[in-house]
Coordinates of C-alpha atoms in Angstrom, one line a residue:
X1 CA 4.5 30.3 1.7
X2 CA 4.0 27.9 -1.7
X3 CA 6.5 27.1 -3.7
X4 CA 4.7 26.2 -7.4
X5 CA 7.1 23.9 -9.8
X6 CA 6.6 23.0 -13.4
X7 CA 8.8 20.5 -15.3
X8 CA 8.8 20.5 -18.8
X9 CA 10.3 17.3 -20.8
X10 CA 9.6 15.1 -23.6
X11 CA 8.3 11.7 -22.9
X12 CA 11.5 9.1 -21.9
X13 CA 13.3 12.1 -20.1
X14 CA 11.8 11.5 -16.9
X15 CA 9.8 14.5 -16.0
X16 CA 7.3 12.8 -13.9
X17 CA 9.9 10.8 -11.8
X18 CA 11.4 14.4 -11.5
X19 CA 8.4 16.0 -10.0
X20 CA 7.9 13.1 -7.7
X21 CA 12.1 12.9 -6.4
X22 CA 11.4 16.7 -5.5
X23 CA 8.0 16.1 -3.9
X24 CA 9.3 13.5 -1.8
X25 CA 12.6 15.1 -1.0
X26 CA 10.6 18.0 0.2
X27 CA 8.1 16.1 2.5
X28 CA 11.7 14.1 3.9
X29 CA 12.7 17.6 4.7
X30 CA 9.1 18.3 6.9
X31 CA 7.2 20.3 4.1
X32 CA 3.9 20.0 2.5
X33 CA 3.8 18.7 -1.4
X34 CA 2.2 17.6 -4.2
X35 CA 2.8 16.5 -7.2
X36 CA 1.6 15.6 -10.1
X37 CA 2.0 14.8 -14.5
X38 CA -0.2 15.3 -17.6
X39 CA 0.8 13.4 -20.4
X40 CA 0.0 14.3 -23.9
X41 CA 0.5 11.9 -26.2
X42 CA 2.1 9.6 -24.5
X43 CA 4.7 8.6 -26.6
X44 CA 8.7 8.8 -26.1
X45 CA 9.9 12.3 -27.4
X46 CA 6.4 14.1 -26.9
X47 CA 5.8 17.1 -24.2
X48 CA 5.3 16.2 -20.8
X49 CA 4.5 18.5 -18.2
X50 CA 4.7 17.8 -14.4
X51 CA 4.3 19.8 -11.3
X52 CA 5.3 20.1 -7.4
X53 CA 3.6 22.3 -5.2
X54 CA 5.8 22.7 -1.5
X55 CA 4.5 24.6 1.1
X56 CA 5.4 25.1 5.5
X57 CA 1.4 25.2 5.4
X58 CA -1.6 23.2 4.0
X59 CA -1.9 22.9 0.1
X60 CA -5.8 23.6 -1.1
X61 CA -4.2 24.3 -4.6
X62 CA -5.2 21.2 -7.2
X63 CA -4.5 20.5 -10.3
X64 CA -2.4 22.3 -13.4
X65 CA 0.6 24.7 -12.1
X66 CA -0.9 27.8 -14.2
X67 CA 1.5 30.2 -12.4
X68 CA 5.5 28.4 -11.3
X69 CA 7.9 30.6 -9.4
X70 CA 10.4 28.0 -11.3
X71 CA 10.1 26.4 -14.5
X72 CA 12.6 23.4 -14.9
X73 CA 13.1 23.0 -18.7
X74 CA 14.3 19.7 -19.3
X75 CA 15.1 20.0 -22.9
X76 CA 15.5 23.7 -24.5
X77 CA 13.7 22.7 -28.0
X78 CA 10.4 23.1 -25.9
X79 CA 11.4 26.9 -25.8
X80 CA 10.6 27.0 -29.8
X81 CA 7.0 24.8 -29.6
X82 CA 4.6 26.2 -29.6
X83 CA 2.2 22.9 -28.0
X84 CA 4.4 23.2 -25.1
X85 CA 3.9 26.5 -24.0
X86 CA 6.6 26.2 -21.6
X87 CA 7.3 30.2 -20.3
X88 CA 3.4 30.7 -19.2
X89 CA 2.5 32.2 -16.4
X90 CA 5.8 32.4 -14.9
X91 CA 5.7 35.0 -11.9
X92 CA 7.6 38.4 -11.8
X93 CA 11.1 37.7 -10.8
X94 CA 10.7 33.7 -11.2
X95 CA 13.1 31.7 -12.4
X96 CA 13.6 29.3 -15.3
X97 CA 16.1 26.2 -15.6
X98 CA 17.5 25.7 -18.7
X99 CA 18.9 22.2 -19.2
X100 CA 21.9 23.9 -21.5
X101 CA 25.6 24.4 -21.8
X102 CA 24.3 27.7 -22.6
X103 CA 21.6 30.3 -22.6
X104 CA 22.7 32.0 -26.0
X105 CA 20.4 30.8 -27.7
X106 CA 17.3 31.8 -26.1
X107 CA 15.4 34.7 -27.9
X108 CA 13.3 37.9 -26.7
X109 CA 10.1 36.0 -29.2
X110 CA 10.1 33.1 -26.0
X111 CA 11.7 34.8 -22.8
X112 CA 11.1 37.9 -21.1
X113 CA 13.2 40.4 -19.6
X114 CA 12.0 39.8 -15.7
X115 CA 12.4 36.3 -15.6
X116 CA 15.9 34.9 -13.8
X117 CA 17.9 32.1 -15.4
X118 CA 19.9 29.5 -14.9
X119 CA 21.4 26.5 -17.0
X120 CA 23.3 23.6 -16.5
X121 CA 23.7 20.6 -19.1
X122 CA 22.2 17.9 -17.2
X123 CA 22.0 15.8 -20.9
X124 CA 25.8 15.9 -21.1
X125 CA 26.2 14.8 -17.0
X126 CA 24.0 12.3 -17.5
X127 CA 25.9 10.7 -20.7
X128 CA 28.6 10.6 -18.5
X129 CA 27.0 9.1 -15.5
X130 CA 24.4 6.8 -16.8
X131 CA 25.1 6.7 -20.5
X132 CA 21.5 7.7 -21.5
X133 CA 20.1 10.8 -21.7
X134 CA 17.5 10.0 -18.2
X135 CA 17.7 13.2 -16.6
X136 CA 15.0 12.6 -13.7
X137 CA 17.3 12.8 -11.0
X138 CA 19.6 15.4 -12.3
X139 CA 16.3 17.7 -13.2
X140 CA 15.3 16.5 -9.4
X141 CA 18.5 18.0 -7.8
X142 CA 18.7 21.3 -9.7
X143 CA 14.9 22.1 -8.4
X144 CA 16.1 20.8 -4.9
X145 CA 19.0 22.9 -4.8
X146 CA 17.5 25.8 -6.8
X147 CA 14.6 26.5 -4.1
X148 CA 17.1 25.7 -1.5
X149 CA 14.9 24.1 1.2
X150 CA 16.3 20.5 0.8
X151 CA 19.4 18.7 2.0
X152 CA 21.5 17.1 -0.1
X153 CA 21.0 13.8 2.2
X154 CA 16.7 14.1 1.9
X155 CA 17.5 14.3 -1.7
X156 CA 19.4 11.5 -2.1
X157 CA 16.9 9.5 0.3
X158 CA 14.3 10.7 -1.9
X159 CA 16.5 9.2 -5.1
X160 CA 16.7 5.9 -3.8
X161 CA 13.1 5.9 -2.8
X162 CA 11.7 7.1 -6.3
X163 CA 13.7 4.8 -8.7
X164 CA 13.7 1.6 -6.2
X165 CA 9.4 2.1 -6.6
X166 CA 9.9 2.1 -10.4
X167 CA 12.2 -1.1 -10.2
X168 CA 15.7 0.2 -10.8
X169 CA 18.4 -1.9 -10.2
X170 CA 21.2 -0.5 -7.7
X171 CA 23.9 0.2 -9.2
X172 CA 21.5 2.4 -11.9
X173 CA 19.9 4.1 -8.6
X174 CA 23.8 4.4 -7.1
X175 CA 24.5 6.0 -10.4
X176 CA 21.5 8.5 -10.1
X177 CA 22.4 9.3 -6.6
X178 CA 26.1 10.2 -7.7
X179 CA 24.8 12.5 -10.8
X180 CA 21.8 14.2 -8.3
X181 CA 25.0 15.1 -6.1
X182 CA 26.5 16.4 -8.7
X183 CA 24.3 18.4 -10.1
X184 CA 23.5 19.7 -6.5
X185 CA 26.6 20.6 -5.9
X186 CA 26.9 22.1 -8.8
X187 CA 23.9 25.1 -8.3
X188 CA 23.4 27.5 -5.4
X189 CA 19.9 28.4 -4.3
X190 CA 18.1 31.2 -5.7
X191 CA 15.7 34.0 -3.6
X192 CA 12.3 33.0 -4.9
X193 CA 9.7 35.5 -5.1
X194 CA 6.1 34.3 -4.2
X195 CA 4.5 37.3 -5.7
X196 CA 1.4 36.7 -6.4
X197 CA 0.9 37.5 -10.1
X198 CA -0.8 41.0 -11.1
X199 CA -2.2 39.5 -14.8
X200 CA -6.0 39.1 -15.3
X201 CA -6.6 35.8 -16.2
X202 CA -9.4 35.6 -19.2
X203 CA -10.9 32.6 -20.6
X204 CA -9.7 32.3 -24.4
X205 CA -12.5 31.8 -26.9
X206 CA -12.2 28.5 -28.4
X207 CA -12.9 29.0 -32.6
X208 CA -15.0 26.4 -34.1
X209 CA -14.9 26.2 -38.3
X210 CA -17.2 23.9 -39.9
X211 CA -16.9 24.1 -43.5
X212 CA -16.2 21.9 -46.2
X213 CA -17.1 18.0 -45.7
X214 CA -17.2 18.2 -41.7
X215 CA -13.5 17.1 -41.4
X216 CA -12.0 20.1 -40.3
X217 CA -8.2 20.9 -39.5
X218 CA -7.4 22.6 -36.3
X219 CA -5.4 25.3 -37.8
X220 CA -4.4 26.9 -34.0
X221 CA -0.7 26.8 -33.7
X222 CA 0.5 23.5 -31.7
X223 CA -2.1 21.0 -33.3
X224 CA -2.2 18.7 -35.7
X225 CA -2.2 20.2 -38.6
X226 CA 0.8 22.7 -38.2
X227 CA 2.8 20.6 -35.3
X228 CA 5.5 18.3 -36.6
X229 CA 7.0 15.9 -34.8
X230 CA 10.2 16.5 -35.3
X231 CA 10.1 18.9 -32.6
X232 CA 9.9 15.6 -30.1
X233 CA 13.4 14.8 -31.0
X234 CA 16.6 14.5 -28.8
X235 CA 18.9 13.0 -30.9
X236 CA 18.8 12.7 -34.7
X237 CA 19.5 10.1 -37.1
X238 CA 21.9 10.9 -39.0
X239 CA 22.7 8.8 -42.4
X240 CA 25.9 7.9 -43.7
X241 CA 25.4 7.4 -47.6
X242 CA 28.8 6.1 -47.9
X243 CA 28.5 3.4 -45.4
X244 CA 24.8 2.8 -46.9
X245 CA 24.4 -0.2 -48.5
X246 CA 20.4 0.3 -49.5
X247 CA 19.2 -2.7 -47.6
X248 CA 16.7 -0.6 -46.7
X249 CA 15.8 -2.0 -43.1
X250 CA 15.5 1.1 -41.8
X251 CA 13.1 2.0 -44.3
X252 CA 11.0 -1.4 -42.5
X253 CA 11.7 -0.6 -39.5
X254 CA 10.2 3.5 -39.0
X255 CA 7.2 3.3 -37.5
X256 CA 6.3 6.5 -38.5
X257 CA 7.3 6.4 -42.0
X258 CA 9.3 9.2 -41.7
X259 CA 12.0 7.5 -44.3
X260 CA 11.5 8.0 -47.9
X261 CA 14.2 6.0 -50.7
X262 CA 16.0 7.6 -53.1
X263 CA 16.6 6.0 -56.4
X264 CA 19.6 4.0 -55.8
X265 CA 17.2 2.8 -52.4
X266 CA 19.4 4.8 -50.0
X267 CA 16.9 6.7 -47.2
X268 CA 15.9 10.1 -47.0
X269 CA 15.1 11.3 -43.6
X270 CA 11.9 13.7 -43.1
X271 CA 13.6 15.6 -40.3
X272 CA 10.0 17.2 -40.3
X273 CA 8.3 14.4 -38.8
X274 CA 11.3 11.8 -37.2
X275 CA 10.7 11.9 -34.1
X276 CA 14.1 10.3 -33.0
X277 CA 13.2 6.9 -31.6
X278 CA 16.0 6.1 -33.2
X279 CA 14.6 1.9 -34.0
X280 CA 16.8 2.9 -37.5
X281 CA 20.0 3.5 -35.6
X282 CA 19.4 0.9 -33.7
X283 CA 18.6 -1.8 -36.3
X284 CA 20.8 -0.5 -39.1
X285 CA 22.9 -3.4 -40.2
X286 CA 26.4 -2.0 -41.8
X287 CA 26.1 0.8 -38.9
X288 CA 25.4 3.5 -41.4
X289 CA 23.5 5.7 -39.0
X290 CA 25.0 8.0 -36.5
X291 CA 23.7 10.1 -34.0
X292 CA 23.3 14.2 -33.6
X293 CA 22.1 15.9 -30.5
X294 CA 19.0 18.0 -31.5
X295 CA 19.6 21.9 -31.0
X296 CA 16.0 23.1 -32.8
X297 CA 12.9 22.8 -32.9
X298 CA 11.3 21.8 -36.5

């Protein structure tokens, strides 16, 4: 029996220390694993995509997780890009994680009808635990408990052992232990079907345009020319004109230069292309800059 498991996050949520806690709290508990990331662009707020492979038996699997009996979906904006691509291959009967309060919001356009869910707001537990919106342990424990073949006590073991690699200090790692016990305790397991998928696979013709002065956009959906990222967001700035004063260091300080000034020298925010590092909130001087949690995907 294999156990595939794909993570997908944006960069800063902690999608590859996820995959690893899981990996590691599975070979605690006796069982073969693997696992392993592919970043995109790198960059806090882009897709990330990681993947743990458990098995009772040798792995000869490599490589990309094409086909997850469960799909941890660390932030719920990923459901709406189309880069991310983050319901593929799913099994019959799988089951995806939704890091929600809810599921409401999901639509037939991104879900289908055999798939199993499950949600839980790990964001919101981990505000309260940590203060930040680091979900590697919490997105860690709902995987754990979800293909229930891990003890609570191998996952915290495999907590401590992760984020004391990656140089955590202890009281962050004690904090990460509480909030992976919470979130454990929190789920029950679910019956995991291994069966094997029934779709043909086909390889996709790739279309090349060369026309016009050899600088060609990529029009498919998801690159560079149609992807925006805004999508990449978790929280959004949020500007309050009246507290404004126009000193315009936020304007300085975007590195993407995704501010614009009006006429009285007051930013504009292109929620288009911010992709919510949130240097602006950060830096603002009078505090004129708040925070939203992102709920869409631009």
């Amino acid at each position: 029996m294999i156990i595939r498991v794909r993570f997908h996050g944006r960069g800063g949520q902690g999608a590859k220390t996820a995959s690893r806690i899981l990996g590691t709290s599975c070979f605690i508990e006796g069982l073969n694993v693997q696992d392993s990331p592919v970043y995109g662009a790198e960059r806090r707020g882009a897709p990330v995509t990681a993947f743990t492979r458990i098995s009772d038996e040798q792995i000869l699997e490599r490589g990309y997780v094409f086909d997850p009996d469960l799909i941890v979906v660390m932030d719920p904006t990923l459901l709406d890009s189309p880069a991310a691509r983050v319901t593929d291959g799913i099994r019959k009967k799988g089951v995806i994680f939704l890091n929600s309060p809810s599921v409401t919001h999901i639509t037939k356009q991104n879900i289908a009808s055999d798939f199993r869910l499950v949600n839980f707001d790990l964001t919101n537990a981990a505000m309260e635990m940590l203060g930040k919106p680091i979900i590697s342990s919490a997105s860690a424990a709902a995987a754990a408990r979800l293909i229930g073949m891990v003890k609570e006590s191998s996952l915290e073991q495999a907590i401590e052992t992760e984020l004391e690699e990656i140089g955590l200090s202890e009281e962050t790692i004690e904090k990460n232990v509480l909030l992976g016990r919470k979130v454990f305790s929190s789920l029950e397991p679910v019956e995991l079907m291994t069966e094997e998928s029934s779709r043909e696979l086909k390889i996709a013709p790739l279309e090349l345009i060369l026309e016009g002065n050899g600088l060609e956009d990529i029009t498919a959906a998801g690159n560079s020319s149609v992807s925006r990222t805004g999508s990449w967001r978790i929280f959004k700035p949020v500007v309050d004109y009246e507290k404004c004063t126009a000193c315009t260091v936020c304007y300085a300080y975007c590195p993407e230069s995704a501010l614009t000034l009006r006429q009285d020298g007051k930013p504009v925010i292109d929620y288009d292309n911010c992709k919510g590092c949130l240097i602006c909130y950060r830096e603002c001087p009078p505090k004129a800059i708040t925070l939203e949690r992102e709920v869409v995907a631009f």
